[in-house]
Coordinates of C-alpha atoms in Angstrom, one line a residue:
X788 CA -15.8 16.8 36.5
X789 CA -18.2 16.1 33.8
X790 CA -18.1 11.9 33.2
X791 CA -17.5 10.9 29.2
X792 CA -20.3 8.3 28.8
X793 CA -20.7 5.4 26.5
X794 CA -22.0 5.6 23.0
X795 CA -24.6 3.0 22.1
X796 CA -27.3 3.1 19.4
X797 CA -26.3 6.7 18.6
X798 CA -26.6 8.0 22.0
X799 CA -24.6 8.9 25.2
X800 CA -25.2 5.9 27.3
X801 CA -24.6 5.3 31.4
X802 CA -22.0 2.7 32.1
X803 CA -22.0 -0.4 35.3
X804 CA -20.0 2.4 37.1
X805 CA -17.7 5.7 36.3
X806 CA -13.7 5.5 36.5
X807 CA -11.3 8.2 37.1
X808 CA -8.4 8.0 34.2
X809 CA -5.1 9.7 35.8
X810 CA -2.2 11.1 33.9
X811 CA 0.9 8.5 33.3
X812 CA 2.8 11.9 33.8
X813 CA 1.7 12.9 37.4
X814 CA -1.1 10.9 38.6
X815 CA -3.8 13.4 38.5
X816 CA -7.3 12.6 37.3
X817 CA -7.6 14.0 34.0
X818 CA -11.4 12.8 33.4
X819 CA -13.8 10.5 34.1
X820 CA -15.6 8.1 32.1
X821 CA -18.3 5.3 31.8
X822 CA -16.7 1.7 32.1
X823 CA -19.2 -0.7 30.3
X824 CA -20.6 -4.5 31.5
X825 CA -21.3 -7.5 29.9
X826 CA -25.1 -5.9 29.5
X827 CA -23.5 -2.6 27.4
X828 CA -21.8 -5.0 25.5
X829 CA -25.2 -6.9 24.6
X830 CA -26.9 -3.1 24.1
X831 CA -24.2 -1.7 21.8
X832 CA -23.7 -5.2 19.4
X833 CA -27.9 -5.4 19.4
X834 CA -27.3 -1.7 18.0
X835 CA -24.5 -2.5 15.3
X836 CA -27.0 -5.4 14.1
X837 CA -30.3 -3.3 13.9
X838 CA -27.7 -1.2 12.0
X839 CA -26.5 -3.3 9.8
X840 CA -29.5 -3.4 7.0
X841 CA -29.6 1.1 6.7
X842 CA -26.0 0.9 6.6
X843 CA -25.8 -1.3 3.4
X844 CA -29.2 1.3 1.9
X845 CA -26.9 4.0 2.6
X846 CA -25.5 5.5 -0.9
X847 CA -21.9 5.8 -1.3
X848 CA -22.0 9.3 -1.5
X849 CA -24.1 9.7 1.7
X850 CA -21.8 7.5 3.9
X851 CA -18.9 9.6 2.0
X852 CA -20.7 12.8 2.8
X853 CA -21.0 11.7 6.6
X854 CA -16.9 10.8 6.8
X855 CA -16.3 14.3 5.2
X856 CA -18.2 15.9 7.9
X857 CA -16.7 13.9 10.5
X858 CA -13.2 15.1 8.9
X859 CA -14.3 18.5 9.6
X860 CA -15.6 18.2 12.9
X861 CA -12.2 16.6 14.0
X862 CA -10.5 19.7 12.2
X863 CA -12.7 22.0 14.6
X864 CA -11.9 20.1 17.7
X865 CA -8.5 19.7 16.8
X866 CA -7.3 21.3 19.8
X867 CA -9.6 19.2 22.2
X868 CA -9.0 16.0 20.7
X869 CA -5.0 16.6 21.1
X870 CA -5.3 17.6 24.7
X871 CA -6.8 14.4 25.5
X872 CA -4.7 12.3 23.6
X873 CA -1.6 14.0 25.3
X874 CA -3.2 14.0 29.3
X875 CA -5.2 10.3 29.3
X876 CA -1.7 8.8 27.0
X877 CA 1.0 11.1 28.4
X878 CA 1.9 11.5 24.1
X879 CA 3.8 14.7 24.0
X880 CA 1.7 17.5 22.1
X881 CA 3.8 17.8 20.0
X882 CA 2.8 13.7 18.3
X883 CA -0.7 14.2 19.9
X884 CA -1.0 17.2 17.5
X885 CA 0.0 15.2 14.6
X886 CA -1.8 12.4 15.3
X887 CA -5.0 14.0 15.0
X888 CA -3.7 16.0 11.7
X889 CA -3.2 12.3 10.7
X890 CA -7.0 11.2 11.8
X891 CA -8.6 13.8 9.4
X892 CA -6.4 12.7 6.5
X893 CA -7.3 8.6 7.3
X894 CA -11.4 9.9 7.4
X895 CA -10.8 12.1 4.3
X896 CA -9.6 9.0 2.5
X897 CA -12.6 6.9 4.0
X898 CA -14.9 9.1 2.3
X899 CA -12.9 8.6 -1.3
X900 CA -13.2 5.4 -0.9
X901 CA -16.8 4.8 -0.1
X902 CA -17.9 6.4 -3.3
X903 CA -15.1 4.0 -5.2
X904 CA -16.6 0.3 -4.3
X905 CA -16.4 -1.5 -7.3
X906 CA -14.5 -5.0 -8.3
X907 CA -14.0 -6.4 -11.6
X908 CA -15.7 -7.8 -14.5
X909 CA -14.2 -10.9 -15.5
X910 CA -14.1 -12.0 -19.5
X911 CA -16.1 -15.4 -18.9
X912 CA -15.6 -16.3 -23.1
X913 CA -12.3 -17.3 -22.3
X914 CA -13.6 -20.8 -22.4
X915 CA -16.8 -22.0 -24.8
X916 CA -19.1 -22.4 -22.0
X917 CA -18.8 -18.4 -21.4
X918 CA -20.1 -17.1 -24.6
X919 CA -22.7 -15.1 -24.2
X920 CA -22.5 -14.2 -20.6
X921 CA -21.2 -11.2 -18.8
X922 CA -20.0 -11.4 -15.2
X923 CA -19.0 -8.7 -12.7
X924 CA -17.7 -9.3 -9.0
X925 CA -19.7 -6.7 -6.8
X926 CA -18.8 -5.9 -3.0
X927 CA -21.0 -6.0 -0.2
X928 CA -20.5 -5.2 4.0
X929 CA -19.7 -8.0 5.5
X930 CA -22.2 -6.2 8.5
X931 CA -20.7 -5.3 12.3
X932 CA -17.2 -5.1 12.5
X933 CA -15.6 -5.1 15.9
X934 CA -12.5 -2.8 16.8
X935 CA -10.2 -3.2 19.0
X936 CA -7.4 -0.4 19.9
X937 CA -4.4 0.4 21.6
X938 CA -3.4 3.3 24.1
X939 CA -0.7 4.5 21.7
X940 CA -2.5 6.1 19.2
X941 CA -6.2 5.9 20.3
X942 CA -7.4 8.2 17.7
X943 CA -5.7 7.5 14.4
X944 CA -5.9 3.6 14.9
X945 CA -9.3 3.9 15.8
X946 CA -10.1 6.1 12.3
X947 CA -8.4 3.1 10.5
X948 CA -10.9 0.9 11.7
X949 CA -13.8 2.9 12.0
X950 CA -13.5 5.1 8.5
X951 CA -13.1 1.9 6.6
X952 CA -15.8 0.2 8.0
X953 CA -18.2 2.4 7.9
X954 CA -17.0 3.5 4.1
X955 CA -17.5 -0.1 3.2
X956 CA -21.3 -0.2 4.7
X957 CA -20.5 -1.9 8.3
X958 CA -21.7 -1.0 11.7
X959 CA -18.9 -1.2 14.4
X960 CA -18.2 -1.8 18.3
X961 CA -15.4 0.5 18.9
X962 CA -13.8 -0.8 22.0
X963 CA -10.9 1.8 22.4
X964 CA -8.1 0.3 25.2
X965 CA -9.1 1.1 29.2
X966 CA -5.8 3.4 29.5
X967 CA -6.9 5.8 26.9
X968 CA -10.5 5.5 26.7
X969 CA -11.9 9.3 26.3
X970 CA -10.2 9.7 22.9
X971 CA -12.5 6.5 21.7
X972 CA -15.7 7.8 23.3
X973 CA -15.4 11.4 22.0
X974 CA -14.7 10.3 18.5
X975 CA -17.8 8.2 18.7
X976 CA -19.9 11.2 19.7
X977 CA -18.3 13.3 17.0
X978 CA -19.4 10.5 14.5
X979 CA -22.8 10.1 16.0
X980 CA -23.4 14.3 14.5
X981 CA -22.8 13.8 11.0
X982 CA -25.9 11.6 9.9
X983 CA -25.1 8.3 9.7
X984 CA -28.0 5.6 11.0
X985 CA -28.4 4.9 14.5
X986 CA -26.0 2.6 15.8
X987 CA -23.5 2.7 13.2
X988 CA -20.9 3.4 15.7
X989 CA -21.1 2.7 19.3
X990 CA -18.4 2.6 21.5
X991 CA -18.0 0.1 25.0
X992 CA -15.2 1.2 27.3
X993 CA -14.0 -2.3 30.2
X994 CA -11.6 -2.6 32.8
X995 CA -12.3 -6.7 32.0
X996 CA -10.3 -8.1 29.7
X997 CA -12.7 -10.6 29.0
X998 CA -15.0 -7.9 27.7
X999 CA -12.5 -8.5 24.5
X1000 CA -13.0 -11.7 24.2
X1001 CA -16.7 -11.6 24.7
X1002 CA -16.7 -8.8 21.8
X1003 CA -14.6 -11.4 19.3
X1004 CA -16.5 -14.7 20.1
X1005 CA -19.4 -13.1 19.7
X1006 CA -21.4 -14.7 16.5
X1007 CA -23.1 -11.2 15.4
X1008 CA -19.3 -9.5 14.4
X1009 CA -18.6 -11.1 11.0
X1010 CA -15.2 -9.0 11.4
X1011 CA -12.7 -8.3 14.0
X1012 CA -9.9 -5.1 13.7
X1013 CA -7.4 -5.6 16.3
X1014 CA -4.2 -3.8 17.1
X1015 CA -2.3 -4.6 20.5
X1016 CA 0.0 -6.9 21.8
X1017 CA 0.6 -9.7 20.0
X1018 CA -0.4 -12.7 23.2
X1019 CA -3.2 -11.0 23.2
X1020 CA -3.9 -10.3 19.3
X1021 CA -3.0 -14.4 18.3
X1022 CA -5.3 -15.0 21.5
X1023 CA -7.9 -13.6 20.2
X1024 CA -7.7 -14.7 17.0
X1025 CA -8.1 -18.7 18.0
X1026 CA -10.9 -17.1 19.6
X1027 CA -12.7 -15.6 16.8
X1028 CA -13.7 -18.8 15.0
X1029 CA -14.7 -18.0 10.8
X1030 CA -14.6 -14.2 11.7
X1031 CA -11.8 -12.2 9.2
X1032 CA -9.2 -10.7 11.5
X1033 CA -6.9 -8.3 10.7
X1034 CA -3.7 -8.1 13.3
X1035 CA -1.6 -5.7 13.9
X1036 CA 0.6 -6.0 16.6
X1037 CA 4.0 -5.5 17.7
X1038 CA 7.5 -5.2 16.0
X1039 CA 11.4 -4.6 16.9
X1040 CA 12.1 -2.5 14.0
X1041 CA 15.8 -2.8 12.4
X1042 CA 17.5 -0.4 10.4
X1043 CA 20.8 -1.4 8.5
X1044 CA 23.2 1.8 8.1
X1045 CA 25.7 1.2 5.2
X1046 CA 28.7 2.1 4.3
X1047 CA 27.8 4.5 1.3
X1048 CA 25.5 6.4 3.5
X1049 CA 24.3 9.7 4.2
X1050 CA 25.3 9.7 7.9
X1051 CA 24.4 12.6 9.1
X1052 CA 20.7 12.3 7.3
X1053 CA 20.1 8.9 8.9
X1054 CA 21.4 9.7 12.5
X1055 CA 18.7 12.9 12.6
X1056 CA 16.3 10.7 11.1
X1057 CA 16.8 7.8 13.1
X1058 CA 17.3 9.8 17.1
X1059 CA 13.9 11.4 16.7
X1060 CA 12.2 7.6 15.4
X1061 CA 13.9 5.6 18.0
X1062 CA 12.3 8.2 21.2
X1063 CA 9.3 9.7 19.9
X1064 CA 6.1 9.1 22.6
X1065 CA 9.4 7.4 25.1
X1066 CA 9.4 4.5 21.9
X1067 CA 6.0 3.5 22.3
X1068 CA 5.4 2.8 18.5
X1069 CA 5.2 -0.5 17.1
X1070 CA 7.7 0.7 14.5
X1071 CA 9.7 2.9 16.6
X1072 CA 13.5 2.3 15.9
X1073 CA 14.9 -0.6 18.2
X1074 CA 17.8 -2.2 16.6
X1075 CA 20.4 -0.4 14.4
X1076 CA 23.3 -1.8 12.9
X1077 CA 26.2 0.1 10.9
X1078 CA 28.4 -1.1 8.5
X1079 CA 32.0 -1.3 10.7
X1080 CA 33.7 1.0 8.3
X1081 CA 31.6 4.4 9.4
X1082 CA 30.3 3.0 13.0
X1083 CA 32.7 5.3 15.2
X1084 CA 31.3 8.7 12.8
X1085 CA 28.1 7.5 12.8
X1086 CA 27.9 6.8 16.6
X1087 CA 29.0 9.8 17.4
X1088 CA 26.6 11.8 15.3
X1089 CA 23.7 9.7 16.6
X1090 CA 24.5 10.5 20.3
X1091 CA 25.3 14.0 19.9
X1092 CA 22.0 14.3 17.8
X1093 CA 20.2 12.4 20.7
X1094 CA 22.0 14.9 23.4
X1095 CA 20.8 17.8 21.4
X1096 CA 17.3 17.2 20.5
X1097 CA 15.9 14.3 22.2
X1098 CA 14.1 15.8 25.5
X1099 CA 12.7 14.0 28.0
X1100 CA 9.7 15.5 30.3
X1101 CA 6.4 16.8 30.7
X1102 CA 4.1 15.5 27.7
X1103 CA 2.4 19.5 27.4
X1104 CA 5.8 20.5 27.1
X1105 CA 6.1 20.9 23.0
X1106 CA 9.6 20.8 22.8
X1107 CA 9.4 17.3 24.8
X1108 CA 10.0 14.2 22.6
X1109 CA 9.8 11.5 25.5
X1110 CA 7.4 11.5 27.5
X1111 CA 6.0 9.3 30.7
X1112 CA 5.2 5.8 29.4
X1113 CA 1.9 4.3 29.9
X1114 CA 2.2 2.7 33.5
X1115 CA 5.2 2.5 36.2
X1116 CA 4.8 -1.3 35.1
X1117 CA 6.1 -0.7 31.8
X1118 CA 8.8 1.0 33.1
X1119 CA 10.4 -1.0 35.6
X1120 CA 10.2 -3.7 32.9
X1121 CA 12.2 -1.8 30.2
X1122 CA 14.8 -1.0 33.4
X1123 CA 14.8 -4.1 33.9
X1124 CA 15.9 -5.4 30.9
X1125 CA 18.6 -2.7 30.6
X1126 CA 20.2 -3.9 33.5
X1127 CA 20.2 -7.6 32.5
X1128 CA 22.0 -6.6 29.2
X1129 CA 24.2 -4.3 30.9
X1130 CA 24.7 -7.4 33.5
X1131 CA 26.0 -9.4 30.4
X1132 CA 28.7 -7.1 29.4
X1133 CA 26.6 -4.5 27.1
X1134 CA 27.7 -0.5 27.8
X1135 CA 24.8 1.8 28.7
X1136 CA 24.6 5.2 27.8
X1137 CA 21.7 6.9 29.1
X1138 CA 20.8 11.0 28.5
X1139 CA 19.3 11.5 31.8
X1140 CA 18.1 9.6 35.0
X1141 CA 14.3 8.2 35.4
X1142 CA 11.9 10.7 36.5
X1143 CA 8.2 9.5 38.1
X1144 CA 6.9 7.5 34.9
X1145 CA 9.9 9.2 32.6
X1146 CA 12.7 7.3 31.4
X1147 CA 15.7 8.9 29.5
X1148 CA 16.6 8.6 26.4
X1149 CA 18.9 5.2 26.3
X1150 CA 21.4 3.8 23.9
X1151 CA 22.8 -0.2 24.5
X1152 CA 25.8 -0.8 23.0
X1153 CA 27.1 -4.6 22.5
X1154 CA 24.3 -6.8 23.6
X1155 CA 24.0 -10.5 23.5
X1156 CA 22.4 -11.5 20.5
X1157 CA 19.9 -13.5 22.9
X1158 CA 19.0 -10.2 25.2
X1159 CA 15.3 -9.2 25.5
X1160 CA 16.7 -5.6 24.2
X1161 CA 17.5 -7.3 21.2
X1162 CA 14.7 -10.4 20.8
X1163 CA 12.1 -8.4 22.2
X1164 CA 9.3 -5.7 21.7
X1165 CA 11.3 -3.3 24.2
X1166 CA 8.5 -0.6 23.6
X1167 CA 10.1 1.9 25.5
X1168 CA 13.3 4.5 24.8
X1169 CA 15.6 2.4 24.4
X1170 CA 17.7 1.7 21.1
X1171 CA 20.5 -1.2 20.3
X1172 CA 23.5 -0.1 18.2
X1173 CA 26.0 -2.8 17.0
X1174 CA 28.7 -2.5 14.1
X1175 CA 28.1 -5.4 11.3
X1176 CA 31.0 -6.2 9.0
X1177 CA 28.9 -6.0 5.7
X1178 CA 25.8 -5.1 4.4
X1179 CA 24.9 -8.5 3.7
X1180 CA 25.6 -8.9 7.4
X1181 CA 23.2 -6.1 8.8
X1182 CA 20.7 -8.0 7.0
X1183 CA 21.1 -11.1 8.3
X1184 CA 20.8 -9.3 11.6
X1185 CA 17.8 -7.4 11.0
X1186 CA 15.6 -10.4 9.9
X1187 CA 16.7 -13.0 12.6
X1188 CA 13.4 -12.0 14.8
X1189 CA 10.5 -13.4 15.4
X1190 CA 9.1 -9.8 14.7
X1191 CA 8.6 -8.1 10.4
X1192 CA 6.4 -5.2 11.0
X1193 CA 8.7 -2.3 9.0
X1194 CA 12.4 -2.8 8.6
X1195 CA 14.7 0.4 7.0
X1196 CA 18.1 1.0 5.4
X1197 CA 19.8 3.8 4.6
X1198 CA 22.3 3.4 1.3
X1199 CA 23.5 5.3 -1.3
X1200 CA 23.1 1.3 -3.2
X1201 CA 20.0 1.3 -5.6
X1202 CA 21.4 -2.6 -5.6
X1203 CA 21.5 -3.0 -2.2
X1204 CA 18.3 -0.9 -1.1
X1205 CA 16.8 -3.7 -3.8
X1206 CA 18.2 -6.5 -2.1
X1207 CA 17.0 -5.5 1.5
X1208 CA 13.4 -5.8 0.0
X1209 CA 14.3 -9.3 -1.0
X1210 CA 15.5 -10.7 1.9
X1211 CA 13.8 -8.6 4.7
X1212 CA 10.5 -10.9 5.9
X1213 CA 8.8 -7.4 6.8
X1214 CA 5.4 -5.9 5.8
X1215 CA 7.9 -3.2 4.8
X1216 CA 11.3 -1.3 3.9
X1217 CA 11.7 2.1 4.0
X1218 CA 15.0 3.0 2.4
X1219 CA 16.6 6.3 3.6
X1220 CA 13.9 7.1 6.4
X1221 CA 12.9 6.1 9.3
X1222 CA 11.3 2.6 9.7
X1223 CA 8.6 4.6 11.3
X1224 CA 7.5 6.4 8.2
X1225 CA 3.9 5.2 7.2
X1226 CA 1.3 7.7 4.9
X1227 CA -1.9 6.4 6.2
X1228 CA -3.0 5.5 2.8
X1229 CA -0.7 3.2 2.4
X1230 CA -0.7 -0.5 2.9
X1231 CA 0.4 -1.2 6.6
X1232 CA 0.9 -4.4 8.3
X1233 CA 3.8 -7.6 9.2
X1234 CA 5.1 -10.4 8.5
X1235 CA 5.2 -13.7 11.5
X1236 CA 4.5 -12.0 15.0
X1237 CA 3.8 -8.6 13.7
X1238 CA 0.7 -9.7 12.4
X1239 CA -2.1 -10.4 9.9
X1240 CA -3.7 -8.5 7.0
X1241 CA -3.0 -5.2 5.8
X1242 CA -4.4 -1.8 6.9
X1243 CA -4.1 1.3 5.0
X1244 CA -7.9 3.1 3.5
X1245 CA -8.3 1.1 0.6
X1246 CA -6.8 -2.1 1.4
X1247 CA -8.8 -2.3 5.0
X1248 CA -12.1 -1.5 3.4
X1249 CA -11.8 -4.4 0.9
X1250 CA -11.5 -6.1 4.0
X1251 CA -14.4 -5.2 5.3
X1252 CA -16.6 -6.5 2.1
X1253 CA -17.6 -9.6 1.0
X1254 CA -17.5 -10.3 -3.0
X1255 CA -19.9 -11.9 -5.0
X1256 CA -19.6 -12.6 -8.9
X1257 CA -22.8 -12.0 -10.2
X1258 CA -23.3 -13.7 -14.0
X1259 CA -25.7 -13.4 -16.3
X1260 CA -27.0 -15.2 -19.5
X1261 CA -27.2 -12.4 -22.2

């Protein structure tokens, strides 16, 4: 078995030693790969830095040209690149497909954007002292950003770092997370083909947590991209001194059914968005509560939609929608809070038994308000479903979290789809989809826990530059 190795500098590069990575599905070793020290650490941010002054030469259209190319590599390996994502993260192919469909759509818009850098030019003769000067803001790299991503989707998040940075005129350390580190290290050797300056990615792979922290408290990063749990995203952050940061961490989405609407729309919508990849999505549907007066029909639609085409089981399996979670950790700890809610008086239906790593879909009914199902990041197949008495109520319900990633309703209420967005604290609100919708162009990020910044193309690439007003004396 052929060992992935590190990317520094623009080059494959040895690591301190090789790990096996094993399937969360079966437990066999599905590649092997380079696990970096603290001296590949030093080697890949000395790298970003000698990188920094031919990434800011680079014209807008060349760095554009390069994220085009890298678009179209990703097309070609389409196939490889799924695989990977589906046997290191257990993400049934059917998501893993889409997620890389996603990728080449996020680099795509990277490219637009680099050839779009501009900021304004403010009137200065608004006052007497401006006559006769013009002013313009320009944008500038801020110079080595550091990344930071998750196991759940280890390519797309890791595009939405990467694209934008390197559209803006950054170098980057990509450190992609331990449990799916192949996907990070063969997108780095796809980017290191399509012409951009040596060590304008490179890409450090650790078993040490403290590899992380080294990476943020580092002086030479001027930025740091994070998305992960939020202990260890606010960690990091007090960590990262006058770096910017950009967070993006966890959620317990809410959706509010009313009364007015389409039932049967929002219980297909919402079965496949509460289980896809076994509910290991920040966004993935959590909490759901239904106005009292069409609970019973929409209940049972939901359950029979759930029974019908919510499978749990082997990730290469394309009709699977759950499949193992990440570690036999994470699921005794979901298990375990679905027995302390059940222990507390909640009813339990559950579409199947645990397999290996594989939990069933599973639906909590009547819950203490206080439950970890409810005030918790469950991260895992599991959904709460509670009647509410109004609309006004289901509100009410939805925002008391510490949590305000994405939040969604479903009405037929132009008024009350409006109100939602004024008195949900979310980054969010979908109305009449899925909380889980997100176009990658679009502005992404939360509200209190869930985070800091936006992502989205053109919002993180702003980011990732530095203005300066420029005036001169005509």
């Amino acid at each position: 078995m052929v060992t992935i190795p590190l990317r520094i500098g623009g080059h494959a590069a040895d690591g301190a030693r090789v790990r096996d990575v094993r399937s969360p599905f079966d437990g066999g070793v599905v590649h092997r790969v380079a696990v970096a020290g603290p001296e590949h650490l030093e080697r890949a941010l000395v790298a970003a830095v000698a990188a920094v002054a031919p990434m800011e030469a680079l014209a807008g259209y060349a760095r554009a040209a390069a994220l085009e190319r890298a678009a179209a590599l990703l097309a070609e390996r389409a196939s490889l690149f799924a695989s990977v994502i589906c046997a290191e993260g257990g993400k049934p192919i059917r998501y893993a497909k889409g997620e890389v469909e996603r990728a080449i759509r996020t680099l795509e818009a990277s490219a637009a954007e680099a050839v779009r850098l501009d900021g304004d030019a403010p009137a200065l003769d608004s006052a007497p002292q401006g006559a006769g000067r013009f002013a313009v803001v320009r944008r500038h790299p801020l110079g080595v950003v550091a990344a930071i991503t998750p196991f759940n989707f280890p390519l797309n998040l890791a595009c939405h770092k990467v694209g934008p940075a390197l559209a803006a005129g950054n170098a980057v350390v990509l450190k992609p997370s331990e449990r799916t580190p192949a996907t990070g290290l063969l997108l780095g050797a796809l980017l290191d083909e399509c012409g951009l300056p040596a060590g304008a990615v490179n890409v450090v792979v650790g078993d040490d947590p403290a590899l992380g922290a080294r990476l943020v408290e580092d002086p030479r990063p001027a930025a740091v991209s994070f998305t992960g749990s939020p202990a260890v995203g606010w960690a990091l952050r007090a960590r990262a001194g006058t770096k910017r940061v950009t967070l993006e961490l966890g959620g317990n989405a809410a959706v509010v059914v009313d009364r007015s609407a389409d039932l049967e729309d929002a219980a297909s919508r919402l079965a496949d968005a509460a289980f896809a990849h076994a509910g290991q999505v920040c966004i993935s549907v959590q909490r759901v509560f239904v106005h009292r007066d069409v609970h019973a029909r929409f209940r049972a639609l939901f359950l029979a939609k759930i029974a019908s085409d919510v499978r749990a089981g082997d990730p290469t399996d394309p009709l699977v929608t759950i499949g193992p979670m990440i570690t036999a950790e994470a699921v005794d700890r979901v298990e375990a809070w679905v027995a302390a809610a059940q222990a507390r008086g909640a009813r339990v239906t559950r579409f199947g038994e645990r397999r290996g790593g594989v939990l069933p879909a599973i639906v909590v009914e009547g819950a203490p308000l206080d439950a970890d199902v409810h005030r918790r990041e469950v991260f895992g197949p599991v959904v709460t479903l509670d009647p509410v008495d109004s609309f006004a109520e289901g509100l009410a319900r939805a925002d008391d979290s510490e949590f305000g990633l994405q939040a969604a309703v479903f009405t037929a209420d132009l008024g009350a789809a409006l109100e939602a967005e004024r008195r949900l604290t979310v980054g969010a609100v979908i109305v009449n989809d899925a909380p889980t919708f997100r176009v990658d162009t679009m502005p992404y990020g939360g509200e209190k826990a869930s985070g800091l910044g936006r992502e989205g193309v053109a919002h993180a690439v702003r980011s990732f530059t530095r203005e300066r007003l420029l005036v001169i004396r005509t």
